[in-house]
Short mmCIF file of C-alpha atoms and ligand atoms in Angstrom, two decimals:
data_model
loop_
_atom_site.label_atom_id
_atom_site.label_comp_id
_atom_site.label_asym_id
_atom_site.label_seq_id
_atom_site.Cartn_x
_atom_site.Cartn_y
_atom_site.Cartn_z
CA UNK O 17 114.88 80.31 86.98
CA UNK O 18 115.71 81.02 90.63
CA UNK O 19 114.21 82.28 93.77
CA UNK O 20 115.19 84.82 96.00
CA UNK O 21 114.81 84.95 99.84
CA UNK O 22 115.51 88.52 101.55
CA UNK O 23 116.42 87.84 105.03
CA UNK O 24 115.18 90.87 107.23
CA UNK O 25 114.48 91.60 110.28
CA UNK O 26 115.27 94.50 112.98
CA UNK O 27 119.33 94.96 113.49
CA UNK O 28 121.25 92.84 115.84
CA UNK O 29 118.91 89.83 115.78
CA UNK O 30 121.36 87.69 113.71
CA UNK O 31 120.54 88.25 110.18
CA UNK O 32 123.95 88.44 108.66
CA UNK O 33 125.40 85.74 110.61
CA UNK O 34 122.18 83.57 109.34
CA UNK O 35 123.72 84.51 105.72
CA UNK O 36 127.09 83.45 106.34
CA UNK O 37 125.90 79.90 107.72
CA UNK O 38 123.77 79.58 104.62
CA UNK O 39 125.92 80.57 102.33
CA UNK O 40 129.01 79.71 104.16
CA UNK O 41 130.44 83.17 102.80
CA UNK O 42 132.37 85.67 105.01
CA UNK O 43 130.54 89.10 105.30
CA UNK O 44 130.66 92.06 108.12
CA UNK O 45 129.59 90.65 111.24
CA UNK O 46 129.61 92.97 113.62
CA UNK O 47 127.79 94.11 117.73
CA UNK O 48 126.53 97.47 116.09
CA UNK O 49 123.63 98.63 113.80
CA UNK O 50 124.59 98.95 110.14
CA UNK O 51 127.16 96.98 109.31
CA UNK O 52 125.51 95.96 106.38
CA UNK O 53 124.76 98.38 104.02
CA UNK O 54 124.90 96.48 100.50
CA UNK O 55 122.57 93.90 100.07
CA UNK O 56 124.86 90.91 100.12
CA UNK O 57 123.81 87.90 97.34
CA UNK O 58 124.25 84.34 97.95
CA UNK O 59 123.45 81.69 96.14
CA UNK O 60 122.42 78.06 98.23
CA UNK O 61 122.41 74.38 96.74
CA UNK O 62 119.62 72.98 97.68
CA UNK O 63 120.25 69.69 99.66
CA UNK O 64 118.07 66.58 98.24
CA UNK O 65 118.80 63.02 99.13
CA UNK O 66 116.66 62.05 96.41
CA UNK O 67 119.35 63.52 93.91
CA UNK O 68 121.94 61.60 95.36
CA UNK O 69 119.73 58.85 95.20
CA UNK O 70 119.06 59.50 91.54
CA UNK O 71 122.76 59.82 91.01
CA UNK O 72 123.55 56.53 92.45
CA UNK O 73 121.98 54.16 90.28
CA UNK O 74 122.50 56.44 87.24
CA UNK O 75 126.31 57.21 87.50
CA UNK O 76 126.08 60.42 85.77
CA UNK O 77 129.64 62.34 85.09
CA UNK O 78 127.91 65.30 86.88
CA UNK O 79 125.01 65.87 89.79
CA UNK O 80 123.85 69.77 89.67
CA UNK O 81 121.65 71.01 92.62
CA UNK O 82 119.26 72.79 92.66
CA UNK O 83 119.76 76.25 93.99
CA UNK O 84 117.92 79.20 95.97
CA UNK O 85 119.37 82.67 96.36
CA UNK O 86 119.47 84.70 100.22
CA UNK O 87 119.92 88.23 100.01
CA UNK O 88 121.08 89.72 103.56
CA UNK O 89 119.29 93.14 103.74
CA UNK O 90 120.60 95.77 106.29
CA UNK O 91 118.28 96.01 108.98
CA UNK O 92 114.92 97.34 108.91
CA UNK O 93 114.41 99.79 112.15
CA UNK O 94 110.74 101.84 113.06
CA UNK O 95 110.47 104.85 110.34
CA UNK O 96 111.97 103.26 107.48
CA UNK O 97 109.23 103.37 105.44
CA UNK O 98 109.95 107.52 106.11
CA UNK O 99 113.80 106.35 104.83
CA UNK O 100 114.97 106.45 108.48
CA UNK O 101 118.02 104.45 108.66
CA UNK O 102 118.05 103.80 104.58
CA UNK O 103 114.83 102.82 105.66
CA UNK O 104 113.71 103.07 101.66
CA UNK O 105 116.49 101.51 99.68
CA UNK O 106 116.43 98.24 101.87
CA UNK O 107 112.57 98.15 101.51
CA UNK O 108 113.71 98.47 97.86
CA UNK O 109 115.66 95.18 98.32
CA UNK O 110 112.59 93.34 99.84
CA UNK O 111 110.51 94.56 96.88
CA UNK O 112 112.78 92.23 94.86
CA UNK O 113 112.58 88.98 96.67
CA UNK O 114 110.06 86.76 95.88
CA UNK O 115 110.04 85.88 99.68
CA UNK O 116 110.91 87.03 103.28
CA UNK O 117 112.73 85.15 105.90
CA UNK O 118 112.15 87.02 108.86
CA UNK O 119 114.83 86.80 111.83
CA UNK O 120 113.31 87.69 115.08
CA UNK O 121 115.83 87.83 118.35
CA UNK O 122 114.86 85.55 121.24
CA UNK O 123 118.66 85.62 122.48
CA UNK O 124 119.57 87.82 125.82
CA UNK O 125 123.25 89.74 125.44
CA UNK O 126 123.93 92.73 127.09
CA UNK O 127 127.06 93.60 125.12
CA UNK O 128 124.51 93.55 121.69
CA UNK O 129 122.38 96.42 121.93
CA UNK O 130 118.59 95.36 121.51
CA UNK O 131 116.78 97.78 119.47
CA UNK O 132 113.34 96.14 120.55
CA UNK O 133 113.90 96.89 124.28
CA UNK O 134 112.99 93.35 124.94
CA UNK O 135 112.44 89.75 123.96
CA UNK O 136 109.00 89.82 122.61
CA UNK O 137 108.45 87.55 118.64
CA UNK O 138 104.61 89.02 118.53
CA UNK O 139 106.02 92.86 119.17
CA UNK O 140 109.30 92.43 116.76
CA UNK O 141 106.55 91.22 114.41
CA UNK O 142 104.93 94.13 114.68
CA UNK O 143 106.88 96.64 114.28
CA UNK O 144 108.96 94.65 111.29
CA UNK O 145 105.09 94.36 109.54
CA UNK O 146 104.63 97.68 110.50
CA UNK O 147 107.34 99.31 108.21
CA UNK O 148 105.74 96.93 105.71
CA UNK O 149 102.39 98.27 105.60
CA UNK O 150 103.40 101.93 105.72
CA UNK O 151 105.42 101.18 102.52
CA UNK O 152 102.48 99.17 100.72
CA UNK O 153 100.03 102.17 102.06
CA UNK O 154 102.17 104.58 100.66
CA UNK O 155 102.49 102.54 97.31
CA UNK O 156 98.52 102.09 97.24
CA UNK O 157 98.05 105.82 97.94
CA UNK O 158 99.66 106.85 94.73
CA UNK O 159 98.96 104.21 92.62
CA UNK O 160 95.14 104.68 93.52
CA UNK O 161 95.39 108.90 93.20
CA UNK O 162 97.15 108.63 89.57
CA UNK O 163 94.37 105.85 88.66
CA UNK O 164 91.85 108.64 89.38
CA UNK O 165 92.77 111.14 87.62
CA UNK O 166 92.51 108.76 84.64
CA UNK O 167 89.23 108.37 84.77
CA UNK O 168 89.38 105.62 82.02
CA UNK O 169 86.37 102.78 82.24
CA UNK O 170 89.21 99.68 81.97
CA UNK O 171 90.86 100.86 84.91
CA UNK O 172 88.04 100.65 86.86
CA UNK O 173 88.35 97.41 87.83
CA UNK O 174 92.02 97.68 89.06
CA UNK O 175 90.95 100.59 90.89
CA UNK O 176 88.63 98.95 92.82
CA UNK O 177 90.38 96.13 93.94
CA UNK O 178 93.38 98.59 95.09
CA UNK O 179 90.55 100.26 97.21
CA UNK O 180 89.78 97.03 98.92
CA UNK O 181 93.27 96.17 99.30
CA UNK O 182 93.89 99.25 101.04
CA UNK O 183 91.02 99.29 103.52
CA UNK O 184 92.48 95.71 104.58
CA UNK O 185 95.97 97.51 104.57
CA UNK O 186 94.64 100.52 106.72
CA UNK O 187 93.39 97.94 109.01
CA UNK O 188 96.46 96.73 109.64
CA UNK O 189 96.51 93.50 107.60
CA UNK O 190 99.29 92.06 105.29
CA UNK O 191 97.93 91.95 101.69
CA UNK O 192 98.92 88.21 101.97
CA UNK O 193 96.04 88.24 104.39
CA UNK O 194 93.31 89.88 102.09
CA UNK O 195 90.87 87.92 100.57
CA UNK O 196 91.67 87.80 96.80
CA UNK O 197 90.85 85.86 94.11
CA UNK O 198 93.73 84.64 91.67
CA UNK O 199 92.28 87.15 88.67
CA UNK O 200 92.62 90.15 91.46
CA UNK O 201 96.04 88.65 92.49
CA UNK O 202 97.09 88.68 88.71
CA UNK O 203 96.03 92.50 88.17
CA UNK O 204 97.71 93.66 91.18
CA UNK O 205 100.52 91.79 90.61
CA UNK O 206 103.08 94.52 89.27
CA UNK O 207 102.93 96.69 92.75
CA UNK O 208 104.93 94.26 94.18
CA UNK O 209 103.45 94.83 97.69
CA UNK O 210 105.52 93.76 100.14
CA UNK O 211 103.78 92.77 102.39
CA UNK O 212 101.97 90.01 99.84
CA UNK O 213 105.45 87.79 100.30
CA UNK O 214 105.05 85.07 101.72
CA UNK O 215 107.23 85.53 105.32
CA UNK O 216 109.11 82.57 107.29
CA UNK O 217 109.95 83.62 110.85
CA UNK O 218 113.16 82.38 112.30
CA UNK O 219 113.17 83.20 116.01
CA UNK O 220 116.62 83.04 116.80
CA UNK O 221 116.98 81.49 120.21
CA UNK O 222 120.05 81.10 122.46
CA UNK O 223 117.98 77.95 123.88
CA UNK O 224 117.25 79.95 127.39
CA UNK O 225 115.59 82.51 126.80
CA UNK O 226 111.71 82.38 127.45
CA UNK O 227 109.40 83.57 124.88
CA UNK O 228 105.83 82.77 123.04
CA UNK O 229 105.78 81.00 120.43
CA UNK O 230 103.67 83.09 117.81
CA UNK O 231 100.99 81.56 115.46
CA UNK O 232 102.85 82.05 112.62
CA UNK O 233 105.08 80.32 110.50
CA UNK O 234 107.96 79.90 112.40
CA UNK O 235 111.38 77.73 112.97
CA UNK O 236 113.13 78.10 116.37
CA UNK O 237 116.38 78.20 115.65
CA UNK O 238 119.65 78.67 116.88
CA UNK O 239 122.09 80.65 115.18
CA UNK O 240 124.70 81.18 116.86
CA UNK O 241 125.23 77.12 117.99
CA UNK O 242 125.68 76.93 114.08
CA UNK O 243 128.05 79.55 113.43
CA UNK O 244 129.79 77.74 115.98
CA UNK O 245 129.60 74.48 114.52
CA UNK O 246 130.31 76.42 110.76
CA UNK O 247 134.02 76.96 112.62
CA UNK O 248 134.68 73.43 113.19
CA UNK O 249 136.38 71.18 110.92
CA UNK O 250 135.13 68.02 109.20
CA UNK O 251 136.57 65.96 111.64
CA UNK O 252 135.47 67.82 115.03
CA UNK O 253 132.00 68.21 113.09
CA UNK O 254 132.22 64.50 112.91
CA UNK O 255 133.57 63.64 116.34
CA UNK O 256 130.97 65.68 118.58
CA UNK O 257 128.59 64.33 116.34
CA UNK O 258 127.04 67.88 114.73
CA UNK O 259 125.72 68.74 111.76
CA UNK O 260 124.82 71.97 110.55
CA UNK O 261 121.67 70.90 109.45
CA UNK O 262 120.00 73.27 107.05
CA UNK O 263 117.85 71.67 105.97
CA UNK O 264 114.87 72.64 107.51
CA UNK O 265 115.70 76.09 107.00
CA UNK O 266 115.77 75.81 103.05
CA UNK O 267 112.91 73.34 102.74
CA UNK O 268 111.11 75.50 104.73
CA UNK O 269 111.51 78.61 102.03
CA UNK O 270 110.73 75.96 99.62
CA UNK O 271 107.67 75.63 101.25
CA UNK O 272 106.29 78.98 101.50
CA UNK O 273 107.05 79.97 98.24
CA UNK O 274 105.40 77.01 97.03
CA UNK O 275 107.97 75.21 95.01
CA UNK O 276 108.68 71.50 94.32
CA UNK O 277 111.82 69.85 92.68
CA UNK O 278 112.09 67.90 89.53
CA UNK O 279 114.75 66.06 88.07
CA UNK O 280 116.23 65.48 84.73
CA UNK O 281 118.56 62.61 83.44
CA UNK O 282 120.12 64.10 80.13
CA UNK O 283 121.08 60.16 79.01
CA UNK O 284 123.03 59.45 81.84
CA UNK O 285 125.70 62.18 81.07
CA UNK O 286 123.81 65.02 84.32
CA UNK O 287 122.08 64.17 86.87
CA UNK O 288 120.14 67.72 88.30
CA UNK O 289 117.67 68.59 90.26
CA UNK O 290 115.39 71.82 89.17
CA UNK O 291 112.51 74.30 90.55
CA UNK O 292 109.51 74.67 89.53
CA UNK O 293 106.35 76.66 90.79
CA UNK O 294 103.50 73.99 92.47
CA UNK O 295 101.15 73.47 89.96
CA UNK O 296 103.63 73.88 86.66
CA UNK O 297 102.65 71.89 83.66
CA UNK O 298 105.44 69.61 81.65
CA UNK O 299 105.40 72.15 79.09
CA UNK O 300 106.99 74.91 81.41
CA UNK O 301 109.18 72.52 83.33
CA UNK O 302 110.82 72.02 79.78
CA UNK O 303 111.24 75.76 79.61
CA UNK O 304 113.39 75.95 82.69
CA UNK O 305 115.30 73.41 81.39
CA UNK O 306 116.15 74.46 78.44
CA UNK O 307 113.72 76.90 76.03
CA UNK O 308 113.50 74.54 73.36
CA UNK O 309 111.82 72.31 75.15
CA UNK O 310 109.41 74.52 76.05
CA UNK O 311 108.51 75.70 71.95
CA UNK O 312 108.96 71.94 70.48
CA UNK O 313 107.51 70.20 73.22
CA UNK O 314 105.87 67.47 71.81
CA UNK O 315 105.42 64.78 74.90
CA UNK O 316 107.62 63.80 78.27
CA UNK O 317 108.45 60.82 80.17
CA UNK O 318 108.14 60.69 83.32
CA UNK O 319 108.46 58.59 86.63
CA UNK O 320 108.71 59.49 90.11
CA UNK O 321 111.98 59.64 91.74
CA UNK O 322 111.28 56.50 94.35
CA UNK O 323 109.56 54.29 91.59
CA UNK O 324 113.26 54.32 89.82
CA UNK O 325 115.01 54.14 92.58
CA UNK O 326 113.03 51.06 93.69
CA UNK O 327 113.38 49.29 89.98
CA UNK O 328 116.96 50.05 90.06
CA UNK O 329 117.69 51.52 86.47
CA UNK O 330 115.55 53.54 83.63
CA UNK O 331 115.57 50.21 81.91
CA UNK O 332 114.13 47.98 84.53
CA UNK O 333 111.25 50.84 85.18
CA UNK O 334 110.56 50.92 81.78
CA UNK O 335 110.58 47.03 81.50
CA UNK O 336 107.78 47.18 84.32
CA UNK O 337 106.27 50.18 82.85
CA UNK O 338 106.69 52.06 85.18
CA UNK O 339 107.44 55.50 82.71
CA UNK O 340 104.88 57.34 81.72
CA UNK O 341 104.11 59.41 78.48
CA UNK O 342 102.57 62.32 79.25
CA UNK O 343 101.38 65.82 77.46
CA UNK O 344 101.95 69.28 77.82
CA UNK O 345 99.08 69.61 80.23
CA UNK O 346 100.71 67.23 82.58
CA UNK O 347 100.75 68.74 85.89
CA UNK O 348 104.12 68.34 87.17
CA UNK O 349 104.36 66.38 90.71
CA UNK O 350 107.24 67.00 93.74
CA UNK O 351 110.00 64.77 92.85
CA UNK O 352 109.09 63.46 89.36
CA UNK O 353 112.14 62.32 87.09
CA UNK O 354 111.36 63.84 83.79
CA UNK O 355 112.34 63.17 80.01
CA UNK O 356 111.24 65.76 77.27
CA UNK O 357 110.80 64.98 74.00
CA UNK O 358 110.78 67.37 71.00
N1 GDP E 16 124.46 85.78 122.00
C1 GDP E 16 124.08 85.68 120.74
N2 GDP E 16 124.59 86.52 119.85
C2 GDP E 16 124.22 86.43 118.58
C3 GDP E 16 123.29 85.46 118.13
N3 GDP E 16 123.12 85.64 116.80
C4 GDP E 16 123.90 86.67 116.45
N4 GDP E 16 124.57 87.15 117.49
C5 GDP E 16 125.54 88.26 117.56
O1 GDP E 16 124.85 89.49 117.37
C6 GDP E 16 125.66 90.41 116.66
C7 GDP E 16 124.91 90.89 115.45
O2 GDP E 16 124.71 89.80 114.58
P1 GDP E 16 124.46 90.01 113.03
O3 GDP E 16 124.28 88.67 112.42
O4 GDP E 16 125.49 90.91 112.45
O5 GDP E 16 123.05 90.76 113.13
P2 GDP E 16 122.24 91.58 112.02
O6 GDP E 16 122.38 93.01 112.39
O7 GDP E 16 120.83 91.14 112.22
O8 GDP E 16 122.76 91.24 110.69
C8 GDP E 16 126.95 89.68 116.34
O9 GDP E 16 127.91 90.03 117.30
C9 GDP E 16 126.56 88.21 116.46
O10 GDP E 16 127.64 87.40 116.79
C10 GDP E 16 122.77 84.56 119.08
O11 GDP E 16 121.97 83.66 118.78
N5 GDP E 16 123.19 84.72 120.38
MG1 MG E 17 123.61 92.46 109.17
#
């Protein structure tokens, strides 16, 4: 199982060079709208010390990452929920992402034409969440009319929660912002509404360029000083003292799509580091894994990551019993080492 992150944003405000530094790939960067038209895939390991850590004491033939996919999606420009500018196909692209990393411009060029007009996060926002809504509006006015005509009793229920959802819509607010309860999230579920993803702003600053910070969730960031350092070699990197330091940036999706990281051993042969939803029980941890472990899951062990490291081998923790048997019920915790059993 893996996540996808669309990066989107209006054009020109560093978007595909974001993707290149994440993905360290080479795609069309270029000082005009459009350059991307595709939707360009990338798949990103997902840094952990504590796998290394892992990996240390257990001396594993092979460490796997985790990993989290970017898709760079052309940008997004007022009217595209009307198709202006392939306005629809790229809202197509969002539709499949499970979240949205934002890039808003808070760098000053002349020679890179600003389709905003001016440095402003809140009004970029806007118009971005904008598009959005029109899309989700237009997705809630059909879906509600053909519910209608259908006049069926079961549906009622559906229907009314897509009326409240789109008086909060018409109002201007991201469905993310509605009130819901998890039974209403779980019956509106298949509209996909994009503007129910949970969004990460990067404000992409050339560090001298005034702006206000919006109350949002946001990195500052600056992408340009990375592309930059993505030129240098190992040794320049190493000399000037730099580091690309993504970290942040992919915790930080980890974070708003709620995910956490467990680990598996596999008798010392693989150490790797997996994702998992907050709130996962052992039983569907084992089905990421593998899907046996998920139908013949009888019990796990687990231990959490530090507690090994700090007893120095799966021996020695289990000496000081420091593993754990649990059930199929277990709720799986950030960082947990786990063992099924079947
Ligand atoms: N000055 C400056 N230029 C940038 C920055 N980030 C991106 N650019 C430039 O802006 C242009 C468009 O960038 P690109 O990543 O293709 O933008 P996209 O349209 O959002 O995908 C390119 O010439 C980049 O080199 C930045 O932080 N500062
Ligand atoms: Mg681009």
């Amino acid at each position: 199982m893996s996540f996808s992150v669309g990066i989107t944003g209006l054009p020109n405000v560093g978007k595909s060079t974001l993707f290149k530094i994440l993905t360290k790939k080479k795609v069309d960067i270029a000082p005009h709208p459009f350059t991307t038209i595709n939707p360009n895939l990338g798949i990103v390991q997902v840094p952990d010390h504590r796998l290394d850590s892992i990996a240390k004491i257990v001396e594993p033939q092979k460490i796997t990452p985790t990993i989290i996919e970017f898709v760079d999606i052309a940008g997004l420009i007022k009217g595209a929920h009307k198709g202006e500018g392939l306005g629809n196909q790229f809202l197509a692209h969002i539709r499949n992402c499970d979240a949205i990393l934002e890039v808003i411009r808070v760098f000053d060029d002349s020679d890179i034409e600003n389709v905003l007009g001016e440095i402003s996060p809140e009004k970029e926002i806007q118009v971005i969440n904008t598009e959005l809504l029109m899309k989700d509006l237009e997705t809630l006015e059909t879906s509600i009319s053909k519910l209608e005509k259908k006049k069926d009793k079961a549906i009622l229920k559906k229907l009314n929660i897509l009326k409240k959802i789109r008086e909060g819509v018409s109002q201007g607010k991201l469905v993310s912002e509605i009130e819901l309860k998890n039974e209403e999230k779980l019956e509106i579920k298949e509209y996909q509404f994009l503007t129910e993803k949970p969004i990460l702003y990067i404000l992409n600053t050339d560090s001298k360029t005034d702006f206000k910070e919006p109350e949002r969730k946001h990195l500052v960031m600056n992408i340009k000083e990375k592309e930059d350092i993505l030129e240098l070699s190992k040794e320049e990197r190493k000399e000037l003292k730099l580091k690309l330091n993504l970290k942040e940036l992919i915790t930080g999706c980890y974070d708003i799509l709620n995910l956490i990281t467990f680990f598996t051993i596999t008798g010392g042969k693989e150490v790797r580091a997996w994702t998992a939803t907050k709130g996962s029980r052992a039983k569907e941890a084992g089905g990421i894994v593998h899907s046996d472990f998920e139908k013949k899951f009888i019990k796990a062990e687990v231990i959490n990551w530090q507690n090994l490291i700090d007893s120095g081998s799966l021996v020695k923790a289990r000496e000081k019993g420091l593993i754990r048997i649990v059930g199929k019920d277990y709720v799986l915790q950030d960082g947990d080492v786990i063992e099924f059993k079947i």
